[in-house]
Coordinates of C-alpha atoms and ligand atoms in Angstrom, one line a residue:
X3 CA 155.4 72.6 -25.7
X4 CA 153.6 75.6 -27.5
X5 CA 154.4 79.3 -26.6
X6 CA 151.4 81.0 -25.9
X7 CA 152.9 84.9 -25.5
X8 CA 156.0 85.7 -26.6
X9 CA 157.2 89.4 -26.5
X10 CA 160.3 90.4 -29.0
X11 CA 162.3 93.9 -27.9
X12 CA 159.3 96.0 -26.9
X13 CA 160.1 99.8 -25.8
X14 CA 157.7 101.6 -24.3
X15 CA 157.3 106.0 -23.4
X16 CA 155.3 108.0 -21.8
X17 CA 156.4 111.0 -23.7
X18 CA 160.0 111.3 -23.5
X19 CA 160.3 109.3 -20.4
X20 CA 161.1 106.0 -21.1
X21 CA 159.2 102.9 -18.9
X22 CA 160.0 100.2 -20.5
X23 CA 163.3 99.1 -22.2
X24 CA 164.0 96.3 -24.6
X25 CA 161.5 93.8 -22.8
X26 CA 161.8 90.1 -24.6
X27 CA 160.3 86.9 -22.5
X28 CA 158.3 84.1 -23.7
X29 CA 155.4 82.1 -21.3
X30 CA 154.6 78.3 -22.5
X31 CA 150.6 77.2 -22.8
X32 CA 149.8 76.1 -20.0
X33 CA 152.7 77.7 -17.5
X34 CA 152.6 80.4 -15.6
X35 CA 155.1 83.3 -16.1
X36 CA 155.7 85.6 -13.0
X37 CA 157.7 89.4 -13.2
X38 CA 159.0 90.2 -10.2
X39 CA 159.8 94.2 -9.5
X40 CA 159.6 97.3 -7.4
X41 CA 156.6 99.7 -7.6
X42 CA 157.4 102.1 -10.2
X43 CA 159.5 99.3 -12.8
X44 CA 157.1 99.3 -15.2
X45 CA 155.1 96.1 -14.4
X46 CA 151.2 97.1 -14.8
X47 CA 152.8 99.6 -18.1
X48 CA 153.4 95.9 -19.4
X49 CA 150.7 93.9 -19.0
X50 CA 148.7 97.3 -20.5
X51 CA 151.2 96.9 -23.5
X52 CA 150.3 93.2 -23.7
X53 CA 146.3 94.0 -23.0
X54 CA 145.9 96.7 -25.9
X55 CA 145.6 99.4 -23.7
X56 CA 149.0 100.7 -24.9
X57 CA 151.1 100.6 -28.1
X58 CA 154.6 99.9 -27.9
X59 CA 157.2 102.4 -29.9
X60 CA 159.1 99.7 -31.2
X61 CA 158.9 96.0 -30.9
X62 CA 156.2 92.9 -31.0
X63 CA 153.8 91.2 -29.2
X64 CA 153.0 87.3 -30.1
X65 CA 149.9 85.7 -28.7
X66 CA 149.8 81.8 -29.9
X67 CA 151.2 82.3 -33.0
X68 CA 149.3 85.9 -33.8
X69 CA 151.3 89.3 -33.9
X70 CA 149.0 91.4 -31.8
X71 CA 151.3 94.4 -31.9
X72 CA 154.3 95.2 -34.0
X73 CA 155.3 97.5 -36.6
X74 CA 152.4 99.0 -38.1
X75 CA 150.0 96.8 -36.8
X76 CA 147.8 96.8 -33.3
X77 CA 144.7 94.3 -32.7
X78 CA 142.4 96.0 -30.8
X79 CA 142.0 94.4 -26.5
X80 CA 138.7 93.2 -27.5
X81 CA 139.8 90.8 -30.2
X82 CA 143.0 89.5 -28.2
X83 CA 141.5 87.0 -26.2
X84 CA 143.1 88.3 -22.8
X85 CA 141.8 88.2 -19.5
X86 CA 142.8 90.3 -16.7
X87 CA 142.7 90.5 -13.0
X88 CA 143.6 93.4 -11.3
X89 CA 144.7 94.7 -7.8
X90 CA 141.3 96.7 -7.2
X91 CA 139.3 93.5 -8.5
X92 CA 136.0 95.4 -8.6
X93 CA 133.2 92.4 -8.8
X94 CA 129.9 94.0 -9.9
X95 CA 127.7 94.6 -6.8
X96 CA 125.1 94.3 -8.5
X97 CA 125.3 90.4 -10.0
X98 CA 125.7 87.5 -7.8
X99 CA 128.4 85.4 -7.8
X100 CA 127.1 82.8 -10.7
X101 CA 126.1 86.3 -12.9
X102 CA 129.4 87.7 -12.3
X103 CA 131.0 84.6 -13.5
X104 CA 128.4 84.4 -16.2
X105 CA 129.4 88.5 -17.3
X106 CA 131.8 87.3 -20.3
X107 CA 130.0 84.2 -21.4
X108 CA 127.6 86.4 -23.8
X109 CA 128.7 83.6 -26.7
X110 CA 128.0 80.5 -25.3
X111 CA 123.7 79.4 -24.9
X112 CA 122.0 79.2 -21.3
X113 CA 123.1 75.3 -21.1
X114 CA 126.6 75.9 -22.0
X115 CA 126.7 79.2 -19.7
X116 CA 125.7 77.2 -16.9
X117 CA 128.2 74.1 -17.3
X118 CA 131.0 76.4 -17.8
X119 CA 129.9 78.4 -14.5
X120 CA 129.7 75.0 -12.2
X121 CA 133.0 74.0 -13.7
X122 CA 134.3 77.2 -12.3
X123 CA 132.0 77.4 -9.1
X124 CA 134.1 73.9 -8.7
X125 CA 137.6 75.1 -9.4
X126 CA 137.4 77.8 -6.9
X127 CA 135.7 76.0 -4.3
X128 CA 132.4 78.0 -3.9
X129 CA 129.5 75.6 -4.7
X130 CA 127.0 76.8 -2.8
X131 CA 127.9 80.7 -2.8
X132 CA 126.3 80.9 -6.4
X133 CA 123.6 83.2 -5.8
X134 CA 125.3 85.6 -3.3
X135 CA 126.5 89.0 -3.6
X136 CA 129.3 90.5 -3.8
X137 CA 129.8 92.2 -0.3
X138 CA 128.5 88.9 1.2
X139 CA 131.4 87.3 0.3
X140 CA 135.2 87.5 2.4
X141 CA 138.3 89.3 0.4
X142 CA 139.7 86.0 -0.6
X143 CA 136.8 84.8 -2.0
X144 CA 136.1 87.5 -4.1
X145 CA 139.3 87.4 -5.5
X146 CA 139.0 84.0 -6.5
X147 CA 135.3 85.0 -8.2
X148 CA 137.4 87.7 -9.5
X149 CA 139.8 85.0 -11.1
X150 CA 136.7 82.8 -12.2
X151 CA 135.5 85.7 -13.8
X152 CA 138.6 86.6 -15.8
X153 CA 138.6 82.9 -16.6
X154 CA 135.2 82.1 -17.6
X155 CA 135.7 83.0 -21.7
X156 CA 138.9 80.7 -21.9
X157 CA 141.6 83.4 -22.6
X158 CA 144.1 82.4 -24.6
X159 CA 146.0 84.4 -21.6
X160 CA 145.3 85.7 -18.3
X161 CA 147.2 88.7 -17.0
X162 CA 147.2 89.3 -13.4
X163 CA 148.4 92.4 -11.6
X164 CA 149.6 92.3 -8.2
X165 CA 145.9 90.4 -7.6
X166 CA 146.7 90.2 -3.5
X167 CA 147.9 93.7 -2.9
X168 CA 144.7 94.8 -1.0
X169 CA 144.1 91.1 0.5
X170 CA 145.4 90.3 4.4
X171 CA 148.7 89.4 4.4
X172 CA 147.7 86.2 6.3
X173 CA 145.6 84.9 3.7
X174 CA 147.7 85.8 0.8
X175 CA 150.1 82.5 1.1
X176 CA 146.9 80.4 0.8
X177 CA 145.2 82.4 -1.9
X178 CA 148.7 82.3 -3.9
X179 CA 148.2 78.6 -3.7
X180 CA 144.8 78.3 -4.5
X181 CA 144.8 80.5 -7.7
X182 CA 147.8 78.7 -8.9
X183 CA 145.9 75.6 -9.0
X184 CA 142.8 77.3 -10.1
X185 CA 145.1 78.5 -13.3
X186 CA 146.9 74.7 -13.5
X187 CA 143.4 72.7 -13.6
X188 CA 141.9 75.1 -16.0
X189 CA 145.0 74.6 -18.3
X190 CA 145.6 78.5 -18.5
X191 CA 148.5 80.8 -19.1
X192 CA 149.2 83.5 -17.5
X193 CA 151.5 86.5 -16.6
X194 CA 151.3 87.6 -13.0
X195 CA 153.0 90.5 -12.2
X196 CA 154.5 91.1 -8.1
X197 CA 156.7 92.8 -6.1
X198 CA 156.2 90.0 -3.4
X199 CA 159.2 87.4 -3.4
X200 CA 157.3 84.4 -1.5
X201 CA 154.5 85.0 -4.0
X202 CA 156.9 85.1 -7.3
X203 CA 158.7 81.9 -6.3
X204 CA 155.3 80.5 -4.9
X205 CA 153.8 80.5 -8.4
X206 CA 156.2 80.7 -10.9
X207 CA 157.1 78.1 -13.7
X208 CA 159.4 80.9 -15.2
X209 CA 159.5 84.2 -13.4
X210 CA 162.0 87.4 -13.8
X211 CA 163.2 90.8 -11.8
X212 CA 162.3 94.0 -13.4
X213 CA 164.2 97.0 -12.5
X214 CA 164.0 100.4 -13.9
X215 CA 161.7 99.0 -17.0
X216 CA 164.2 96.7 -18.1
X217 CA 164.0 92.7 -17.4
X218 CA 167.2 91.4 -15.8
X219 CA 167.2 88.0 -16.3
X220 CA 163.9 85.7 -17.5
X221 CA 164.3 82.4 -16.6
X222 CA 163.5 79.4 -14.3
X223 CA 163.0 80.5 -10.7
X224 CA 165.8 77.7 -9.3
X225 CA 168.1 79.3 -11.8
X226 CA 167.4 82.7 -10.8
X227 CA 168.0 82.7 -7.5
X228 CA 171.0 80.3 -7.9
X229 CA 172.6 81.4 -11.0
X230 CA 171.7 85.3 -11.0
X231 CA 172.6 86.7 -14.4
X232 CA 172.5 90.7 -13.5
X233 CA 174.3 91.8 -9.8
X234 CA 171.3 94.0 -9.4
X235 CA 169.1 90.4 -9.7
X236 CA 171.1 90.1 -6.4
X237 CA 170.9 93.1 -4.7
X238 CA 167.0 92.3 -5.3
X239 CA 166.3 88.9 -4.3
X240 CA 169.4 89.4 -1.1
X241 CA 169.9 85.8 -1.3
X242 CA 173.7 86.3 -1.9
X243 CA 177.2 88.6 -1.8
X244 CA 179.3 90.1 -4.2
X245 CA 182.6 89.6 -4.0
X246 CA 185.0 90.9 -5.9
X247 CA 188.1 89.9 -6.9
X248 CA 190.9 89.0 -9.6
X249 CA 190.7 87.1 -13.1
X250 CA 193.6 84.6 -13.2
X251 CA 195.3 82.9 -16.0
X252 CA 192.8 79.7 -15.6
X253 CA 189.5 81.9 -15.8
X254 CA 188.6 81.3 -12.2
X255 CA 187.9 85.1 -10.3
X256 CA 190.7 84.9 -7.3
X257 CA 188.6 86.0 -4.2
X258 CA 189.2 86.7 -0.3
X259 CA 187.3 83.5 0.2
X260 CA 188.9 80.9 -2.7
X261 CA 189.3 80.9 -6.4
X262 CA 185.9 80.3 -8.3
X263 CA 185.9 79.0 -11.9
X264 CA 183.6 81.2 -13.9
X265 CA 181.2 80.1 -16.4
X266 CA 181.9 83.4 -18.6
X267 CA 185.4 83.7 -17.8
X268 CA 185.7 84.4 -21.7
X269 CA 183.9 87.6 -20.9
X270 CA 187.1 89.1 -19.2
X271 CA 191.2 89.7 -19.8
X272 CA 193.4 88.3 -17.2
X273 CA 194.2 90.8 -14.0
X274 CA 190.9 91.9 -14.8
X275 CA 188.7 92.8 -11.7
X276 CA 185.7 91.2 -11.2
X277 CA 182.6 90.2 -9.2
X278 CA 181.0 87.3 -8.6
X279 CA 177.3 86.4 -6.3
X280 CA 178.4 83.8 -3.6
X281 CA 175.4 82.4 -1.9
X282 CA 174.3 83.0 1.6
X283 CA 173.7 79.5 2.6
X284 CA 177.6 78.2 1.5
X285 CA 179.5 79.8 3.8
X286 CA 180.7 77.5 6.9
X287 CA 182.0 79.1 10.1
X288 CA 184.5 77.4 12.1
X289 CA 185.8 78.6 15.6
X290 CA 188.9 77.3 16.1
X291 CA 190.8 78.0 12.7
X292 CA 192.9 80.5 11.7
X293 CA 190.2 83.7 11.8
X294 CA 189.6 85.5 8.8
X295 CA 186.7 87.9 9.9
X296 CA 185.0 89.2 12.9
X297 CA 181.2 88.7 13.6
X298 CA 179.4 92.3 13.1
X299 CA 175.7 91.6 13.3
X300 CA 173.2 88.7 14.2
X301 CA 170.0 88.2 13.2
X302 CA 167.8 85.9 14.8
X303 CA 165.2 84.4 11.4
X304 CA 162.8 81.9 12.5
X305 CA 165.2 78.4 12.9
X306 CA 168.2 80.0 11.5
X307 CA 170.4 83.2 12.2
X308 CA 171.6 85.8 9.6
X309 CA 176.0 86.7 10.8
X310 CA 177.1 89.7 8.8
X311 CA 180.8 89.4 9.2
X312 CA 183.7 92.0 8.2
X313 CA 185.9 90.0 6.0
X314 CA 189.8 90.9 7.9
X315 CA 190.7 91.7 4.1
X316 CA 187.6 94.2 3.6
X317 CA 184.8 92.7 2.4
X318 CA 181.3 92.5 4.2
X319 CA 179.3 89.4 3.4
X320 CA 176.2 87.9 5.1
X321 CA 175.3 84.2 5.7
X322 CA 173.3 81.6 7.1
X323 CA 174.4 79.9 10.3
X324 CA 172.4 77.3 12.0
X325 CA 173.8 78.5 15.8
X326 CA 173.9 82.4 16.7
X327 CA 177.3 83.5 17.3
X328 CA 178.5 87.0 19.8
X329 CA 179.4 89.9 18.2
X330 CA 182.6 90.8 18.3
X331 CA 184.1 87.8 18.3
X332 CA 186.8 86.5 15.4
X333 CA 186.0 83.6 13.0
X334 CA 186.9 81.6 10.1
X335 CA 184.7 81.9 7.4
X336 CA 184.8 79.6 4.2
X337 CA 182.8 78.5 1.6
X338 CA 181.7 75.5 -0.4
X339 CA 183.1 74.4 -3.5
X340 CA 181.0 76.2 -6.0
X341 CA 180.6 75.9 -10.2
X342 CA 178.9 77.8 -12.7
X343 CA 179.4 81.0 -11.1
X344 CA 178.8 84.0 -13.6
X345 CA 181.4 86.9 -13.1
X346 CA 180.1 90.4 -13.5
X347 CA 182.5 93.0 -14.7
X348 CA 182.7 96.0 -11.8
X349 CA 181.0 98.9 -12.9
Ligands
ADP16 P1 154.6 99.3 -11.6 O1 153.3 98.7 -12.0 O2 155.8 98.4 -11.7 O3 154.5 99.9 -10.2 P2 153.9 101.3 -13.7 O4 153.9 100.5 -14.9 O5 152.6 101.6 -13.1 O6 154.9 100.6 -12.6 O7 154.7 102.7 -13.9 C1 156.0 102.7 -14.5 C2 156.4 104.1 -14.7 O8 155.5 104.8 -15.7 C3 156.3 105.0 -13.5 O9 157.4 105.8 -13.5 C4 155.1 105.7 -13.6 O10 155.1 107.0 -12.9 C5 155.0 106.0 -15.1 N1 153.6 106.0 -15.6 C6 152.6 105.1 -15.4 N2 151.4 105.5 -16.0 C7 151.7 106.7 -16.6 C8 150.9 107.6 -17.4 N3 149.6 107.3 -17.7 N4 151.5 108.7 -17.8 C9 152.8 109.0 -17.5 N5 153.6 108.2 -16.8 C10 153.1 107.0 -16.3
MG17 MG1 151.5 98.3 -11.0

């Protein structure tokens, strides 16, 4: 498979405060590549960096086998081959639907215009709406002209922004769906950039969390959520604990809750301290062992309820449970047997 964008150590300023910090991913042709971060990380600074818009202090940017930016060189946004879609998707009032599609197909003749604008009339399902306008149109169907629009020239790459921001949140799950397929039948690449967890993992061939302008961990989303590289991947996505506990002789981390052979266990002496991300869902609670923690909070989540327990040795940990539980009362917690756990040293 072919890499379409690859970036290589890009820093990025704004004066002397720093946005973005030693950013290096890669997206495959045809996949789509999703960034997952707060408001504020340094996301739309990015895909600006990637567009043209900005130049990086230091660092390149590849686009199918083309440096685009890099040490003493910058190609211009228009000569990049790089379509965008933003949150505020701004259709032109003005044009309908077909002409709107139509707006970056300036290259191609009338017959070729038109085939390429019922392929994408097709695509995102709005044969028929052609020759309306703008305003007559509902918020998810102007996104998806929005899309078509961005898509219409064949990009080499698409960049979307946080494209379902200002779109109900009711609709967004079916719009997330729809655009993905949109991108997949059209054979496009793209980078979508969110701070919406169902909508990362929704789309995402490879996806990564962004925090404070610097990628965490780029990777596939399975092995994000279930091999978290960075602790702070895990205070993000909340889909595990930390616990901390001891380097032994055998480079397993000796925890609370068992002893956990670590996949870097290289990284650290013996008697070092350590952390580790245990999963929410591989903790089993038992009622009538020897308790080990007491049941602090219970959260009722639509066919599943979230205990927070108070580990008797200290800890706090949360976790799945298919039945609720009362507060208050004592329990025995323990966990699955577990591999490939990455230790992270305690800062
Ligand atoms: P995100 O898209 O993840 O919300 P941004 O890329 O918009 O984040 O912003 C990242 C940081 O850069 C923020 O601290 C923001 O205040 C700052 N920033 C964005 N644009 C500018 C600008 N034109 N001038 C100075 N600082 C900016
Ligand atoms: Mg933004």
């Amino acid at each position: 498979m072919t890499t379409t964008l690859k970036l290589n150590s890009l820093n990025f300023a704004f004066g002397q405060q720093s946005v973005l910090n030693n950013i290096s991913l890669s997206v495959k042709t045809g996949q789509i590549g999703c960034l997952l971060g707060p408001s504020g990380c340094g996301k739309s600074t990015l895909l600006r960096l990637i567009a043209g818009f900005e130049q990086p202090q230091s660092g390149e940017i590849h686009i199918v086998n083309q440096m685009v930016a890099g040490t003493n060189l910058t190609i211009p946004p228009q000569n990049r081959e790089v379509g965008m879609l933003f949150q505020d998707l701004a259709l032109f009032p003005h044009l309908t639907v077909s002409q709107n599609i139509a707006f970056g197909l300036h290259q191609l003749n009338k017959t070729e215009q038109k085939h390429r604008v019922n392929e994408l009339l097709s695509l995102c399902r709005l044969e028929g709406f052609q020759a309306r306008y703008p305003h007559q149109l509902s918020g998810g169907q102007s996104q998806r002209v929005a899309l078509a629009r961005a898509m219409a020239p064949k990009p080499k790459l698409i960049l979307l922004d946080e494209p379902f921001s200002s779109v109900e949140t009711g609709l967004q799950n079916d719009l997330v769906h729809e655009v993905k397929s949109m991108l997949q039948a059209d054979q496009s690449t793209a980078l979508w950039v969110t701070h919406s967890l169902e909508e990362a993992f929704g789309i995402a061939d490879q996806m990564g969390v962004m925090l404070d302008g610097k990628l965490l961990q780029w990777s596939l989303p399975n092995e994000l959520y279930d091999k978290p590289a960075h602790p702070d991947v895990i205070h993000f996505l909340k889909n595990a604990n930390l616990v901390s506990g001891t380097i032994n002789s055998l480079g397993e981390i000796e925890t609370h809750l068992g002893n956990f052979k670590l996949n870097n266990d290289a990284n650290f002496k013996v008697n070092e301290q350590a952390q580790v991300g245990l999963n929410k869902r591989i903790f089993h609670i038992s009622k009538n062992k020897k308790p080990n923690a007491s049941v602090t909070k219970v959260v009722y989540q639509g066919g599943q309820y979230i205990l927070s327990l108070k580990l008797f040795e200290g800890d706090i940990i949360e976790c799945y449970v298919p039945n609720s539980i009362h507060i208050g009362s004592n329990v025995c917690v323990d966990v699955d047997e577990v591999t490939e756990l990455t230790g992270f040293p305690i800062s």
